[in-house]
Amino acid sequence: MAETVLRSNAFPTSPPVIPVAMLNRLARERLEAAFPLCWVAGEVSNISRAASGHVYFSLKDAAAQVRCVMFRSRAQVLGWQLENGQQIEARVLVTLYEARGDFQLNVEAARRGGVGNLYEQFLRRKEKLEAEGLFASAGKRALPAF
């Protein structure tokens, strides 16, 4: 009790202390209110399909990336498979996963936009290196023992 009195007397204008769970809930509510369903364009990467049927991936461009989840019910009606490197436009709910405090997009729908530019650059670079023989088995050397 003395600590509470000391705290309130020492900093009379300090904001209230709130638990992490409340902070995350308030942040999620504000995000969802500020960004109603919207469309976001980017390239699919780091795709992972869970046993539950949910699809987890990142949506990225040259400057940034964001984690995404497409729940099973949405993934089942998509009509095509999301793959790494695809350029898509996703209809999303911007939210915060409260348990971990992770900013993410809940994907409600998606439409194809072609192969992503970053993936195309990767494939061109890979082809160039293959043409130089850098992936050939004959040119590989054993790693030195440490």
PDB file of C-alpha atoms in Angstrom:
ATOM      1  CA  MET A   1       0.000   0.000   0.000  1.00  0.00           C
ATOM      2  CA  ALA A   2       2.868   2.371   0.796  1.00  0.00           C
ATOM      3  CA  GLU A   3       4.224   1.698  -2.702  1.00  0.00           C
ATOM      4  CA  THR A   4       0.912   2.716  -4.273  1.00  0.00           C
ATOM      5  CA  VAL A   5       0.816   5.936  -2.272  1.00  0.00           C
ATOM      6  CA  LEU A   6       4.455   6.689  -3.099  1.00  0.00           C
ATOM      7  CA  ARG A   7       3.826   6.017  -6.782  1.00  0.00           C
ATOM      8  CA  SER A   8       0.791   8.275  -6.943  1.00  0.00           C
ATOM      9  CA  ASN A   9       2.518  11.071  -4.983  1.00  0.00           C
ATOM     10  CA  ALA A  10       5.808  10.850  -6.879  1.00  0.00           C
ATOM     11  CA  PHE A  11       4.230  11.100 -10.356  1.00  0.00           C
ATOM     12  CA  PRO A  12       0.808  12.727 -10.041  1.00  0.00           C
ATOM     13  CA  THR A  13       0.466  13.266 -13.809  1.00  0.00           C
ATOM     14  CA  SER A  14       1.716   9.844 -14.955  1.00  0.00           C
ATOM     15  CA  PRO A  15      -0.655   7.804 -17.133  1.00  0.00           C
ATOM     16  CA  PRO A  16      -2.314   4.715 -15.672  1.00  0.00           C
ATOM     17  CA  VAL A  17      -0.446   1.418 -15.819  1.00  0.00           C
ATOM     18  CA  ILE A  18      -2.279  -1.138 -17.958  1.00  0.00           C
ATOM     19  CA  PRO A  19      -1.667  -4.857 -18.445  1.00  0.00           C
ATOM     20  CA  VAL A  20      -0.179  -6.120 -21.713  1.00  0.00           C
ATOM     21  CA  ALA A  21      -3.401  -7.944 -22.615  1.00  0.00           C
ATOM     22  CA  MET A  22      -5.385  -4.717 -22.350  1.00  0.00           C
ATOM     23  CA  LEU A  23      -2.795  -2.815 -24.392  1.00  0.00           C
ATOM     24  CA  ASN A  24      -2.986  -5.414 -27.174  1.00  0.00           C
ATOM     25  CA  ARG A  25      -6.791  -5.439 -27.122  1.00  0.00           C
ATOM     26  CA  LEU A  26      -6.969  -1.650 -27.366  1.00  0.00           C
ATOM     27  CA  ALA A  27      -4.377  -1.615 -30.170  1.00  0.00           C
ATOM     28  CA  ARG A  28      -6.322  -4.294 -32.106  1.00  0.00           C
ATOM     29  CA  GLU A  29      -9.593  -2.403 -31.707  1.00  0.00           C
ATOM     30  CA  ARG A  30      -8.027   0.848 -32.932  1.00  0.00           C
ATOM     31  CA  LEU A  31      -6.333  -0.832 -35.902  1.00  0.00           C
ATOM     32  CA  GLU A  32      -9.532  -2.548 -37.009  1.00  0.00           C
ATOM     33  CA  ALA A  33     -11.510   0.687 -36.669  1.00  0.00           C
ATOM     34  CA  ALA A  34      -8.915   2.728 -38.576  1.00  0.00           C
ATOM     35  CA  PHE A  35      -8.538   0.200 -41.414  1.00  0.00           C
ATOM     36  CA  PRO A  36     -11.833  -1.393 -42.417  1.00  0.00           C
ATOM     37  CA  LEU A  37     -11.599  -4.077 -45.091  1.00  0.00           C
ATOM     38  CA  CYS A  38      -9.144  -2.883 -47.732  1.00  0.00           C
ATOM     39  CA  TRP A  39      -7.090  -4.247 -50.640  1.00  0.00           C
ATOM     40  CA  VAL A  40      -3.311  -4.658 -50.315  1.00  0.00           C
ATOM     41  CA  ALA A  41      -0.959  -5.646 -53.159  1.00  0.00           C
ATOM     42  CA  GLY A  42       2.272  -7.562 -52.723  1.00  0.00           C
ATOM     43  CA  GLU A  43       4.276 -10.688 -53.377  1.00  0.00           C
ATOM     44  CA  VAL A  44       3.615 -13.918 -51.456  1.00  0.00           C
ATOM     45  CA  SER A  45       6.588 -15.348 -49.547  1.00  0.00           C
ATOM     46  CA  ASN A  46       7.330 -17.727 -46.650  1.00  0.00           C
ATOM     47  CA  ILE A  47       4.117 -19.654 -47.247  1.00  0.00           C
ATOM     48  CA  SER A  48       3.176 -22.318 -44.718  1.00  0.00           C
ATOM     49  CA  ARG A  49       0.087 -24.514 -44.695  1.00  0.00           C
ATOM     50  CA  ALA A  50      -0.989 -25.703 -41.248  1.00  0.00           C
ATOM     51  CA  ALA A  51      -2.654 -29.038 -40.554  1.00  0.00           C
ATOM     52  CA  SER A  52      -5.724 -27.021 -39.543  1.00  0.00           C
ATOM     53  CA  GLY A  53      -6.041 -25.793 -43.142  1.00  0.00           C
ATOM     54  CA  HIS A  54      -5.001 -22.227 -42.335  1.00  0.00           C
ATOM     55  CA  VAL A  55      -2.435 -20.655 -44.673  1.00  0.00           C
ATOM     56  CA  TYR A  56       0.260 -18.421 -43.203  1.00  0.00           C
ATOM     57  CA  PHE A  57       2.487 -16.250 -45.381  1.00  0.00           C
ATOM     58  CA  SER A  58       4.109 -12.860 -45.761  1.00  0.00           C
ATOM     59  CA  LEU A  59       3.058 -10.233 -48.251  1.00  0.00           C
ATOM     60  CA  LYS A  60       5.969  -8.052 -49.338  1.00  0.00           C
ATOM     61  CA  ASP A  61       7.216  -5.432 -51.726  1.00  0.00           C
ATOM     62  CA  ALA A  62      10.697  -4.004 -52.209  1.00  0.00           C
ATOM     63  CA  ALA A  63      10.476  -1.888 -49.036  1.00  0.00           C
ATOM     64  CA  ALA A  64       8.483  -3.866 -46.450  1.00  0.00           C
ATOM     65  CA  GLN A  65       6.623  -7.030 -45.534  1.00  0.00           C
ATOM     66  CA  VAL A  66       3.699  -8.005 -43.309  1.00  0.00           C
ATOM     67  CA  ARG A  67       2.521 -11.330 -41.897  1.00  0.00           C
ATOM     68  CA  CYS A  68      -0.761 -12.677 -43.211  1.00  0.00           C
ATOM     69  CA  VAL A  69      -3.160 -15.470 -42.358  1.00  0.00           C
ATOM     70  CA  MET A  70      -5.902 -16.931 -44.534  1.00  0.00           C
ATOM     71  CA  PHE A  71      -8.160 -19.096 -42.429  1.00  0.00           C
ATOM     72  CA  ARG A  72      -9.272 -22.510 -43.723  1.00  0.00           C
ATOM     73  CA  SER A  73     -12.799 -21.405 -44.643  1.00  0.00           C
ATOM     74  CA  ARG A  74     -11.370 -18.669 -46.907  1.00  0.00           C
ATOM     75  CA  ALA A  75      -8.569 -20.818 -48.343  1.00  0.00           C
ATOM     76  CA  GLN A  76     -11.035 -23.549 -49.351  1.00  0.00           C
ATOM     77  CA  VAL A  77     -13.106 -21.192 -51.505  1.00  0.00           C
ATOM     78  CA  LEU A  78     -10.153 -19.400 -53.105  1.00  0.00           C
ATOM     79  CA  GLY A  79     -10.183 -21.711 -56.144  1.00  0.00           C
ATOM     80  CA  TRP A  80      -6.386 -21.723 -56.636  1.00  0.00           C
ATOM     81  CA  GLN A  81      -3.261 -22.318 -54.553  1.00  0.00           C
ATOM     82  CA  LEU A  82      -1.205 -19.489 -53.128  1.00  0.00           C
ATOM     83  CA  GLU A  83       2.477 -20.029 -53.960  1.00  0.00           C
ATOM     84  CA  ASN A  84       5.715 -18.248 -53.114  1.00  0.00           C
ATOM     85  CA  GLY A  85       6.540 -15.556 -55.634  1.00  0.00           C
ATOM     86  CA  GLN A  86       2.971 -14.860 -56.728  1.00  0.00           C
ATOM     87  CA  GLN A  87       1.950 -11.238 -57.009  1.00  0.00           C
ATOM     88  CA  ILE A  88      -1.514 -10.886 -55.480  1.00  0.00           C
ATOM     89  CA  GLU A  89      -4.046  -8.342 -54.369  1.00  0.00           C
ATOM     90  CA  ALA A  90      -5.596  -9.358 -51.061  1.00  0.00           C
ATOM     91  CA  ARG A  91      -8.781  -8.114 -49.414  1.00  0.00           C
ATOM     92  CA  VAL A  92      -7.729  -7.899 -45.786  1.00  0.00           C
ATOM     93  CA  LEU A  93      -8.684  -6.961 -42.276  1.00  0.00           C
ATOM     94  CA  VAL A  94      -5.754  -5.169 -40.643  1.00  0.00           C
ATOM     95  CA  THR A  95      -5.476  -6.520 -37.109  1.00  0.00           C
ATOM     96  CA  LEU A  96      -3.232  -7.432 -34.218  1.00  0.00           C
ATOM     97  CA  TYR A  97      -2.942 -11.008 -32.968  1.00  0.00           C
ATOM     98  CA  GLU A  98      -3.399 -10.243 -29.286  1.00  0.00           C
ATOM     99  CA  ALA A  99      -1.708 -13.319 -27.811  1.00  0.00           C
ATOM    100  CA  ARG A 100       1.670 -12.407 -29.335  1.00  0.00           C
ATOM    101  CA  GLY A 101       1.168  -8.729 -30.096  1.00  0.00           C
ATOM    102  CA  ASP A 102       1.850  -9.410 -33.790  1.00  0.00           C
ATOM    103  CA  PHE A 103       0.570  -7.009 -36.436  1.00  0.00           C
ATOM    104  CA  GLN A 104      -0.981  -9.061 -39.240  1.00  0.00           C
ATOM    105  CA  LEU A 105      -3.449  -9.100 -42.096  1.00  0.00           C
ATOM    106  CA  ASN A 106      -6.396 -11.501 -42.036  1.00  0.00           C
ATOM    107  CA  VAL A 107      -6.943 -12.312 -45.705  1.00  0.00           C
ATOM    108  CA  GLU A 108     -10.606 -12.556 -46.660  1.00  0.00           C
ATOM    109  CA  ALA A 109     -10.075 -12.942 -50.435  1.00  0.00           C
ATOM    110  CA  ALA A 110      -7.279 -12.748 -52.979  1.00  0.00           C
ATOM    111  CA  ARG A 111      -6.880 -12.296 -56.699  1.00  0.00           C
ATOM    112  CA  ARG A 112      -3.842 -13.112 -58.808  1.00  0.00           C
ATOM    113  CA  GLY A 113      -1.553 -10.446 -60.107  1.00  0.00           C
ATOM    114  CA  GLY A 114       1.108 -12.550 -61.889  1.00  0.00           C
ATOM    115  CA  VAL A 115       4.545 -13.628 -60.774  1.00  0.00           C
ATOM    116  CA  GLY A 116       6.014 -11.099 -58.384  1.00  0.00           C
ATOM    117  CA  ASN A 117       8.836  -8.828 -59.480  1.00  0.00           C
ATOM    118  CA  LEU A 118      11.136  -9.916 -56.648  1.00  0.00           C
ATOM    119  CA  TYR A 119      10.628 -13.578 -57.529  1.00  0.00           C
ATOM    120  CA  GLU A 120      11.278 -12.836 -61.211  1.00  0.00           C
ATOM    121  CA  GLN A 121      14.547 -11.115 -60.245  1.00  0.00           C
ATOM    122  CA  PHE A 122      15.482 -14.142 -58.158  1.00  0.00           C
ATOM    123  CA  LEU A 123      14.788 -16.520 -61.071  1.00  0.00           C
ATOM    124  CA  ARG A 124      16.824 -14.380 -63.502  1.00  0.00           C
ATOM    125  CA  ARG A 125      19.748 -14.270 -61.081  1.00  0.00           C
ATOM    126  CA  LYS A 126      19.495 -18.023 -60.504  1.00  0.00           C
ATOM    127  CA  GLU A 127      19.512 -18.690 -64.276  1.00  0.00           C
ATOM    128  CA  LYS A 128      22.552 -16.433 -64.697  1.00  0.00           C
ATOM    129  CA  LEU A 129      24.450 -18.260 -61.946  1.00  0.00           C
ATOM    130  CA  GLU A 130      23.452 -21.642 -63.397  1.00  0.00           C
ATOM    131  CA  ALA A 131      24.746 -20.508 -66.808  1.00  0.00           C
ATOM    132  CA  GLU A 132      28.057 -19.651 -65.141  1.00  0.00           C
ATOM    133  CA  GLY A 133      28.170 -23.209 -63.775  1.00  0.00           C
ATOM    134  CA  LEU A 134      28.017 -22.190 -60.143  1.00  0.00           C
ATOM    135  CA  PHE A 135      25.439 -24.868 -59.294  1.00  0.00           C
ATOM    136  CA  ALA A 136      27.161 -27.676 -61.234  1.00  0.00           C
ATOM    137  CA  SER A 137      28.163 -30.718 -59.186  1.00  0.00           C
ATOM    138  CA  ALA A 138      31.584 -30.818 -60.833  1.00  0.00           C
ATOM    139  CA  GLY A 139      32.503 -27.397 -59.471  1.00  0.00           C
ATOM    140  CA  LYS A 140      31.515 -28.099 -55.887  1.00  0.00           C
ATOM    141  CA  ARG A 141      34.239 -28.423 -53.280  1.00  0.00           C
ATOM    142  CA  ALA A 142      34.089 -30.126 -49.918  1.00  0.00           C
ATOM    143  CA  LEU A 143      33.713 -27.887 -46.914  1.00  0.00           C
ATOM    144  CA  PRO A 144      36.844 -27.697 -44.761  1.00  0.00           C
ATOM    145  CA  ALA A 145      36.750 -29.519 -41.420  1.00  0.00           C
ATOM    146  CA  PHE A 146      36.695 -27.303 -38.364  1.00  0.00           C
TER     147      PHE A 146
END
